[in-house]
Tab-separated table of C-alpha atoms in Angstrom:
chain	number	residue	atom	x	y	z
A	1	UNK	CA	69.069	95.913	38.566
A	2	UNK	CA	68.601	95.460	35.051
A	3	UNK	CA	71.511	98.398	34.280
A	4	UNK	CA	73.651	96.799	37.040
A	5	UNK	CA	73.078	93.218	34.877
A	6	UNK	CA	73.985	95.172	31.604
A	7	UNK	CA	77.541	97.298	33.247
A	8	UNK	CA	78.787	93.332	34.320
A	9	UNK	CA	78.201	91.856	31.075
A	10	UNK	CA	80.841	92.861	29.009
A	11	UNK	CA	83.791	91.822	31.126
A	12	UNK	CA	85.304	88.519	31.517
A	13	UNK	CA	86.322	88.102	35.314
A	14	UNK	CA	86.810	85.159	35.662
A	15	UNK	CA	87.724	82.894	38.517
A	16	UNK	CA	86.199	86.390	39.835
A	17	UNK	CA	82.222	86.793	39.207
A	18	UNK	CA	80.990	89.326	37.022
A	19	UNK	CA	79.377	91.860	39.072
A	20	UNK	CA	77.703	94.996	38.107
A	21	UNK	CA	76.183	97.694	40.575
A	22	UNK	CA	74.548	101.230	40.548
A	23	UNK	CA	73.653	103.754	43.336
A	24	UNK	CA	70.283	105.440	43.516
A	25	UNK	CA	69.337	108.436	45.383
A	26	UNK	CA	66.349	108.935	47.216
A	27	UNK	CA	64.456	110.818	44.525
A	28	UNK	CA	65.309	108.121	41.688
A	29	UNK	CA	68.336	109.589	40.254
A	30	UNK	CA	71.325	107.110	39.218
A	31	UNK	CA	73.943	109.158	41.002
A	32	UNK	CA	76.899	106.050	40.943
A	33	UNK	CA	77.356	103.018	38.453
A	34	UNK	CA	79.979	100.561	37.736
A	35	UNK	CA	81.266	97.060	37.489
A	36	UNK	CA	84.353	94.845	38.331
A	37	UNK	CA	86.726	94.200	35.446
A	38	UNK	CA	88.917	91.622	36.522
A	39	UNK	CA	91.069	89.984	38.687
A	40	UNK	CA	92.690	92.425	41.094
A	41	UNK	CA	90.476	95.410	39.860
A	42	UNK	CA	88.074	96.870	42.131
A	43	UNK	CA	84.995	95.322	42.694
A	44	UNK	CA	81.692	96.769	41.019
A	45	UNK	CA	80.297	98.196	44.413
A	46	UNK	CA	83.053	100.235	45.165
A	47	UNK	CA	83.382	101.618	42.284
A	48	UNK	CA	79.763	102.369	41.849
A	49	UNK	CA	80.128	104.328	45.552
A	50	UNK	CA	83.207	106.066	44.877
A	51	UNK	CA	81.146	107.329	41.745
A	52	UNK	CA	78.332	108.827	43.695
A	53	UNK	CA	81.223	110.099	46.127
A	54	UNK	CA	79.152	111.329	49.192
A	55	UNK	CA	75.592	111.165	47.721
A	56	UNK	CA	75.406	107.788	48.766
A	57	UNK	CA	74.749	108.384	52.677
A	58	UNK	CA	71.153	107.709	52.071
A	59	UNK	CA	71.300	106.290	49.114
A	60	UNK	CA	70.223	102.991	47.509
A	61	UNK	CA	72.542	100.350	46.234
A	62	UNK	CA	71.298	97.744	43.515
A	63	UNK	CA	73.853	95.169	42.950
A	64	UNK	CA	74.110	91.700	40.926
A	65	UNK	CA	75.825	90.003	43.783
A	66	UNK	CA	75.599	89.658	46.906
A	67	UNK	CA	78.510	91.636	48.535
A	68	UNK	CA	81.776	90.017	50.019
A	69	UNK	CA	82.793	90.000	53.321
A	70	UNK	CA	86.109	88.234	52.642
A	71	UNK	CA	89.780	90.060	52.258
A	72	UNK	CA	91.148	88.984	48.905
A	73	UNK	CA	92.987	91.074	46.508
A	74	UNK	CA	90.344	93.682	47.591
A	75	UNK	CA	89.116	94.497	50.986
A	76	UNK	CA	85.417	93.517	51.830
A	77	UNK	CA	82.465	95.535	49.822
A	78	UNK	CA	79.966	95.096	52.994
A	79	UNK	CA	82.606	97.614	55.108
A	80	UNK	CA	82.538	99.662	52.147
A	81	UNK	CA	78.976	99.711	51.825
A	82	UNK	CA	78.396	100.197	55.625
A	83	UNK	CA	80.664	103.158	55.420
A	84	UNK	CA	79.265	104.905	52.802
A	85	UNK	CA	75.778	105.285	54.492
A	86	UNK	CA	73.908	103.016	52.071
A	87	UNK	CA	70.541	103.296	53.765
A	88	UNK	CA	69.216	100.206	51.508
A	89	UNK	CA	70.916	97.134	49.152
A	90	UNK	CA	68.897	95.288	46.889
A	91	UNK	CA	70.501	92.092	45.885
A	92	UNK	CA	70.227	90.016	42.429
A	93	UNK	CA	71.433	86.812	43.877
A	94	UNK	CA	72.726	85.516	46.889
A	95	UNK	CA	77.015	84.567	46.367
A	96	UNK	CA	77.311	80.438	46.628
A	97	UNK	CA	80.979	81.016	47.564
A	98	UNK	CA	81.438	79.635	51.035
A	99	UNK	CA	83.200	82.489	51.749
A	100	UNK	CA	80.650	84.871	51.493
A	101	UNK	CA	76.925	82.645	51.210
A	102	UNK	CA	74.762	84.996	53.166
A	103	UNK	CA	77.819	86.318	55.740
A	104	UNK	CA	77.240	89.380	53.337
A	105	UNK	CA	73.796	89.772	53.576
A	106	UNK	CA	73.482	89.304	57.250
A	107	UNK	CA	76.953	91.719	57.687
A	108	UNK	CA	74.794	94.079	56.081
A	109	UNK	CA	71.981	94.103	57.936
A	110	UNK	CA	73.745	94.591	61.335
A	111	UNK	CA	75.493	97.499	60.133
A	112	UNK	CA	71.910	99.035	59.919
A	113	UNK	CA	71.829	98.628	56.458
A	114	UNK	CA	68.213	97.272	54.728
A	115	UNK	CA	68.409	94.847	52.159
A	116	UNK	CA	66.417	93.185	49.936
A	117	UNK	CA	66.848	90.303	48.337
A	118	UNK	CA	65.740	87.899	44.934
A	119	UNK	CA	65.368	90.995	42.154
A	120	UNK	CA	65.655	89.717	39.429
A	121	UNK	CA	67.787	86.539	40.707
A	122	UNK	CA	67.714	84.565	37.692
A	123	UNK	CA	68.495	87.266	35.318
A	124	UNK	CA	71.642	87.528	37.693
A	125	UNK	CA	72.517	84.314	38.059
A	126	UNK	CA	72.153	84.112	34.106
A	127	UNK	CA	74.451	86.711	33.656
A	128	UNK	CA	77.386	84.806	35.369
A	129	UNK	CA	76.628	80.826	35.118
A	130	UNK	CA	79.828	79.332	34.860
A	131	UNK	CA	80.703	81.476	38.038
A	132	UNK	CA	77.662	80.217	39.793
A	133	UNK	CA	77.866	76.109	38.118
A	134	UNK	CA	81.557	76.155	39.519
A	135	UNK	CA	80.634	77.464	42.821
A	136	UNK	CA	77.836	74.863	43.269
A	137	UNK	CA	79.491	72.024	41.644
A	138	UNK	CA	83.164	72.537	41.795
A	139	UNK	CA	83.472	71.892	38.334
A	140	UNK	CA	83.687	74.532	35.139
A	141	UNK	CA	80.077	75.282	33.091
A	142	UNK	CA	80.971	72.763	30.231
A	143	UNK	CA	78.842	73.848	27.089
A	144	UNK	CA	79.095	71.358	24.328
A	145	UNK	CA	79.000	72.833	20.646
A	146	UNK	CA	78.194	70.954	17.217
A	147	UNK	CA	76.625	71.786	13.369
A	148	UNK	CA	75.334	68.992	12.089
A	149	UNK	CA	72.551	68.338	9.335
A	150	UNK	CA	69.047	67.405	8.942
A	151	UNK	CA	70.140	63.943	9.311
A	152	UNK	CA	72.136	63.900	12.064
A	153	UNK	CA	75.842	63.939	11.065
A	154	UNK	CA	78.312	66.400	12.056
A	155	UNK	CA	80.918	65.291	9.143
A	156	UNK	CA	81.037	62.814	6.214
A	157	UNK	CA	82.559	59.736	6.153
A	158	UNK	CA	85.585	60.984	5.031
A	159	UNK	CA	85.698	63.660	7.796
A	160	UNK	CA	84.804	66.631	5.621
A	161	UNK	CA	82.453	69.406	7.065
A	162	UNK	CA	82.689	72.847	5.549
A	163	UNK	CA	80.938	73.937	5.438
A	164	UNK	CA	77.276	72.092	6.943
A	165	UNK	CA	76.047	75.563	8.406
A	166	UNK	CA	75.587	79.146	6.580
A	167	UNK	CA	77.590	82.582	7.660
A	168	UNK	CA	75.066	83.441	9.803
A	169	UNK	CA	75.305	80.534	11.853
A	170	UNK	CA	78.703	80.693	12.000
A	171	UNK	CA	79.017	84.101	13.042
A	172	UNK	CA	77.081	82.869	15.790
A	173	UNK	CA	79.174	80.295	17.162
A	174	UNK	CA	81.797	82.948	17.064
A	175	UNK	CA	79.856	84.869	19.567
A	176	UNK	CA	79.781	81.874	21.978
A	177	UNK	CA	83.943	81.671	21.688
A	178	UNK	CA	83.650	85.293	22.846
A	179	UNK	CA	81.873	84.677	26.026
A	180	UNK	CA	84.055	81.370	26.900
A	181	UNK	CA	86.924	81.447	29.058
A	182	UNK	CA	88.571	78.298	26.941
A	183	UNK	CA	87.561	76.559	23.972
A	184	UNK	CA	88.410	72.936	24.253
A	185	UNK	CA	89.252	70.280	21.012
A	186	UNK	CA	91.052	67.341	20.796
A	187	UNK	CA	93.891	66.280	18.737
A	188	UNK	CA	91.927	64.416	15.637
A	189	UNK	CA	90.640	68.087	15.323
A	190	UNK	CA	93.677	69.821	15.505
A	191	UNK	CA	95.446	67.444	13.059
A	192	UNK	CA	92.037	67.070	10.592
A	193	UNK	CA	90.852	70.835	10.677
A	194	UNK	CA	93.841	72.653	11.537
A	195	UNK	CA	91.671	75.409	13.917
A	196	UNK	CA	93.474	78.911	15.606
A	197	UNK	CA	90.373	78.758	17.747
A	198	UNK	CA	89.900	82.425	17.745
A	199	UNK	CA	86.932	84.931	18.115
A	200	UNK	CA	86.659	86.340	13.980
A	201	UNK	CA	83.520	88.861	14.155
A	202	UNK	CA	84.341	91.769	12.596
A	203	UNK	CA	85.408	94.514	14.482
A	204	UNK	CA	85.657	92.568	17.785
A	205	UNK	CA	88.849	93.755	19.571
A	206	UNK	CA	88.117	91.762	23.198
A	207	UNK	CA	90.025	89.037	24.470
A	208	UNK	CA	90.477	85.893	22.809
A	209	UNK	CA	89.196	82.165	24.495
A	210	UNK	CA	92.252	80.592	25.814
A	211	UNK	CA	92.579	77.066	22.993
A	212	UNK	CA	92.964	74.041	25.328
A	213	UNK	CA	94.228	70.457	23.479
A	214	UNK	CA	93.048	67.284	24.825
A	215	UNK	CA	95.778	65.177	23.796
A	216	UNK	CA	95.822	61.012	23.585
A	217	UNK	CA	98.425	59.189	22.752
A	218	UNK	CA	99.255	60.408	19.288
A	219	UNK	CA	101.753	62.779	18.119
A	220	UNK	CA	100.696	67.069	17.327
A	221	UNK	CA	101.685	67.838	14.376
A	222	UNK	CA	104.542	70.577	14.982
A	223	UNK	CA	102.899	72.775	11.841
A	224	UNK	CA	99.505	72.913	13.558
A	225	UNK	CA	98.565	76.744	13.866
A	226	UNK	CA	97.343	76.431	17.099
A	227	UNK	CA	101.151	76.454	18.336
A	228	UNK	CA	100.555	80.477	16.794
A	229	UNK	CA	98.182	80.852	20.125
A	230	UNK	CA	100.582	79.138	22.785
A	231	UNK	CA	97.760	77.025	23.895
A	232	UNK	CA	96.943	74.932	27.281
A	233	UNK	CA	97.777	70.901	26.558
A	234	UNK	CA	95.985	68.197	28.494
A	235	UNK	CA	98.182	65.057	28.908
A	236	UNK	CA	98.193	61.887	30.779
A	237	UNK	CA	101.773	61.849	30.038
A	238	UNK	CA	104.746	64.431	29.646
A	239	UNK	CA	105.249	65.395	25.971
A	240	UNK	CA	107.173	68.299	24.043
A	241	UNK	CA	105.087	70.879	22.570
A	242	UNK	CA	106.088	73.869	20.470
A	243	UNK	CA	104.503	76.691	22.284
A	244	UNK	CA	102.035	77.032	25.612
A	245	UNK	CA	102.582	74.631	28.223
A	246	UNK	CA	101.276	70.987	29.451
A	247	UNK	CA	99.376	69.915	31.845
A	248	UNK	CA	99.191	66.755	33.702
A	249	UNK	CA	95.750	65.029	33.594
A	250	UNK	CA	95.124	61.647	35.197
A	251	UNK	CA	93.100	59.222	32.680
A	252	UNK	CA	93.580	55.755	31.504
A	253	UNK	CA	94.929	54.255	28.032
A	254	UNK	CA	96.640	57.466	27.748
A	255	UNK	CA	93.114	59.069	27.368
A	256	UNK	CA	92.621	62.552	29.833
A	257	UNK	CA	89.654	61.859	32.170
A	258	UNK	CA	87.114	64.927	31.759
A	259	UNK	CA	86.296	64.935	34.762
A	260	UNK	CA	90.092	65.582	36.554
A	261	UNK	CA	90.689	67.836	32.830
A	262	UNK	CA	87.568	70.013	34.153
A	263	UNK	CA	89.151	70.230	37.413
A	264	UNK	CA	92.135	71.588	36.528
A	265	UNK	CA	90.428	74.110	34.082
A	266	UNK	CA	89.003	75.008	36.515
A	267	UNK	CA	91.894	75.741	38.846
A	268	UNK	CA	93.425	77.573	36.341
A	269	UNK	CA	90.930	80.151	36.275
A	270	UNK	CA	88.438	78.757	33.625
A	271	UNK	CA	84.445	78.774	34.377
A	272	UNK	CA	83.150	78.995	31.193
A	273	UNK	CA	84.405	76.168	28.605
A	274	UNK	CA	83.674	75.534	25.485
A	275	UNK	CA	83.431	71.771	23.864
A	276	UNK	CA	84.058	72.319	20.108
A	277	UNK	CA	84.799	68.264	18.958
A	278	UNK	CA	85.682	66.044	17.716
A	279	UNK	CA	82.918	64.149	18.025
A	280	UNK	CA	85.168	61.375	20.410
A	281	UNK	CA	85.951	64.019	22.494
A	282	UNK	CA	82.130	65.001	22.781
A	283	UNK	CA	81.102	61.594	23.396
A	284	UNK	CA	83.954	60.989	26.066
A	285	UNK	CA	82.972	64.074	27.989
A	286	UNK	CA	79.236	64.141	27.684
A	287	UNK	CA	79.229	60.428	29.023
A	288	UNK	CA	81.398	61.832	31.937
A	289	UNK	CA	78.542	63.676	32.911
A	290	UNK	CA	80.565	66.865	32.712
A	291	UNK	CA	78.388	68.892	30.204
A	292	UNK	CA	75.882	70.951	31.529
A	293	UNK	CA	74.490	72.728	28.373
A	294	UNK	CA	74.997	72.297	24.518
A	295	UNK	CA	74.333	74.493	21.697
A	296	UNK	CA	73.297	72.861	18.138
A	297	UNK	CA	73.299	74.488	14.524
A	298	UNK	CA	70.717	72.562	12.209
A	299	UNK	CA	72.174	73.378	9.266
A	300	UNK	CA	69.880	73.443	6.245
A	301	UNK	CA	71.398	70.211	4.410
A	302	UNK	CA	70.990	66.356	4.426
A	303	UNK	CA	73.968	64.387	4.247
A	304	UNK	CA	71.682	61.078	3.027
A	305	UNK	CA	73.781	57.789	4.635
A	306	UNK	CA	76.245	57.304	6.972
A	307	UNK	CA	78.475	60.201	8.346
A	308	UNK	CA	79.759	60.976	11.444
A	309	UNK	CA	77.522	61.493	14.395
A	310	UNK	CA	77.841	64.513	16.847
A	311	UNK	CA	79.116	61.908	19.783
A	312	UNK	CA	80.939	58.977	19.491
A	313	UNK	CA	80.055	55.861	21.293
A	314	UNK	CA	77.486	53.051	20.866
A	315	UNK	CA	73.793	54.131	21.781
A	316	UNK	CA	72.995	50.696	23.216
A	317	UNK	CA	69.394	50.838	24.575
A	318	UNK	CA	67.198	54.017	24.996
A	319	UNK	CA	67.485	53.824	29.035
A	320	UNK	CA	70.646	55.306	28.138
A	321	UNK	CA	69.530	58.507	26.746
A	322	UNK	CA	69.459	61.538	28.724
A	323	UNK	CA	66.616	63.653	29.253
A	324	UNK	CA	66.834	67.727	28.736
A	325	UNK	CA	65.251	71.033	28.963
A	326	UNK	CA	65.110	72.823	25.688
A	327	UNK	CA	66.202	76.041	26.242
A	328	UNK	CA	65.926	78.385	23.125
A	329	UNK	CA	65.291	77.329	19.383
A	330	UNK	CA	65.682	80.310	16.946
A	331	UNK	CA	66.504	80.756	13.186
A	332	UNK	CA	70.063	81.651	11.979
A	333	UNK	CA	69.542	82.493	8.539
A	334	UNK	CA	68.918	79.345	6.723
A	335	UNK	CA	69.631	76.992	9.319
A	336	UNK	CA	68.034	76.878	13.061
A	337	UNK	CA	70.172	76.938	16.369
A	338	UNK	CA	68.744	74.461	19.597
A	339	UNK	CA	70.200	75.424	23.108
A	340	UNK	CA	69.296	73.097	25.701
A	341	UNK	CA	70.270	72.157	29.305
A	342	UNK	CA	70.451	68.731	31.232
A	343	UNK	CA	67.920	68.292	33.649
């Protein structure tokens, strides 16, 4: 299960799950392996089976997901599977699409076919969460990303910030571009910082995040080098861009609501997303309720007074704050990184 976890990985599916799977013959030799790459592509079981060709009548499949038993693109994996002569399936996790939610398991198992369930399960539901958060909540896995220092403040007072973390740190927060399906700013950012957006870790040749604006009622600057990157526009009214396209969001005072922007993300195929500022934009969406996780750099530095904190909005009484699970604190060179997860 644990190779299976490690084939999916890589590959960016999405709105598909990542799925990995490998086929095991009765004496403990991996005699099939493989995963599904994308949309359209065959899914990871049968490649995995036509890998092990006809070995696998007997054979034992270890797979991620629970298979499908829905015709998509692809035709079911549980007829596949059946048809092969799988004697056994183990299963990482149970699929929370309606389509599938058990059908596959129980398809399985009146084809003659043993299965076993819960290797492993959160390890494989890990390996896929904005699949599984959308398919449980309808909405996209909305992790929230800020530096900030010692004391608290993301930029100065003037709106300066490079840089408040170190290279290491950095690097880092390229990584998490890499695994999101869209990176998400708003417009102060674009017109203050002038991003691209883009995954820069040397050597990395996979596919770039797609940049999504969330536009209010001011103008984007025609210059901006995000236009370079055609990217998606959120906007509660119809506007001229230079490149990429707009979007219609519904929202009041010409603000997009994050919680009809998330479902349209969403529809367009995006499960993992990526909340890079401005710190308005963070408040607005956090106080939506729409983030689910957040990942801080502590950067080794005190500002000493006033700056700009990571969300913007009054913090009126402490009832207000929300409580979460901290989910990993490790060092980054000189400066610390905190993941954690609402409760």
């Amino acid at each position: 299960m644990r190779r299976a976890i490690e084939l999916a990985r890589p590959h960016k599916t999405h709105p598909n799950p990542r799925v990995g799977a490998v086929v095991v013959d009765g004496s403990g030799l991996v005699i099939g392996e493989g995963a599904h790459l994308g949309v359209g592509d065959d899914h990871a079981e049968v490649v995995a089976l036509r890998a092990a060709d006809r070995a696998a009548a007997g054979s034992t499949l270890y797979v991620t997901l629970e298979p499908c038993t829905h015709q998509g693109r692809t035709p079911p994996c549980v007829e596949a599977v059946i048809e092969a002569g799988i004697r056994r399936v183990v299963v990482g996790a149970v699929d929370p699409d309606d389509r599938v939610a058990g059908s596959g398991i129980a398809r399985l198992r009146e084809g003659g076919v043993e299965v076993v369930e819960g290797v492993l399960t959160a390890e494989a539901r890990e390996l896929d969460h904005g699949y599984f958060h959308h398919r449980e909540t309808g909405l996209p896995e909305v992790t929230l990303k800020y530096a900030m220092t010692l004391d608290g403040a993301v930029a100065a007072a003037n709106g300066t910030s490079q840089w408040i973390t170190s290279e290491e740190a950095r690097m880092d927060a390229h990584r998490l571009r890499a695994d999101a399906d869209a990176v998400v700013v708003g417009a102060g950012t674009i017109r203050i910082d002038d991003p691209r957006l883009t995954v820069r870790i040397p050597g990395y040749d996979g596919p770039q995040p797609v940049p999504v604006v969330v536009a209010g009622t001011g103008d984007l600057p025609d210059t901006a080098r995000i236009w370079e990157r055609e990217p998606v526009v959120l906007s509660t009214t119809d506007r001229r861009v230079p490149s990429g396209r707009v979007v219609h969001v519904d929202g009041a005072d010409g603000l997009p609501d994050p919680t009809s922007a998330c479902h349209i993300l969403s529809e367009l195929g995006y499960l993992d997303v990526l909340v890079e500022g401005g710190a308005r934009l963070a408040g607005e969406w956090w106080r939506a309720g729409v983030v689910s996780r957040a990942v801080v750099y502590l950067g080794a530095m005190v500002g000493g007074g006033s700056g700009i904190s990571p969300l913007a909005g009054t913090f009126k009484t402490i009832d207000d704050a929300a409580a979460v699970s901290l989910t990993g604190v490790r060092s980054l060179g000189p400066d610390y990184r905190i993941d954690f997860e609402l409760k």
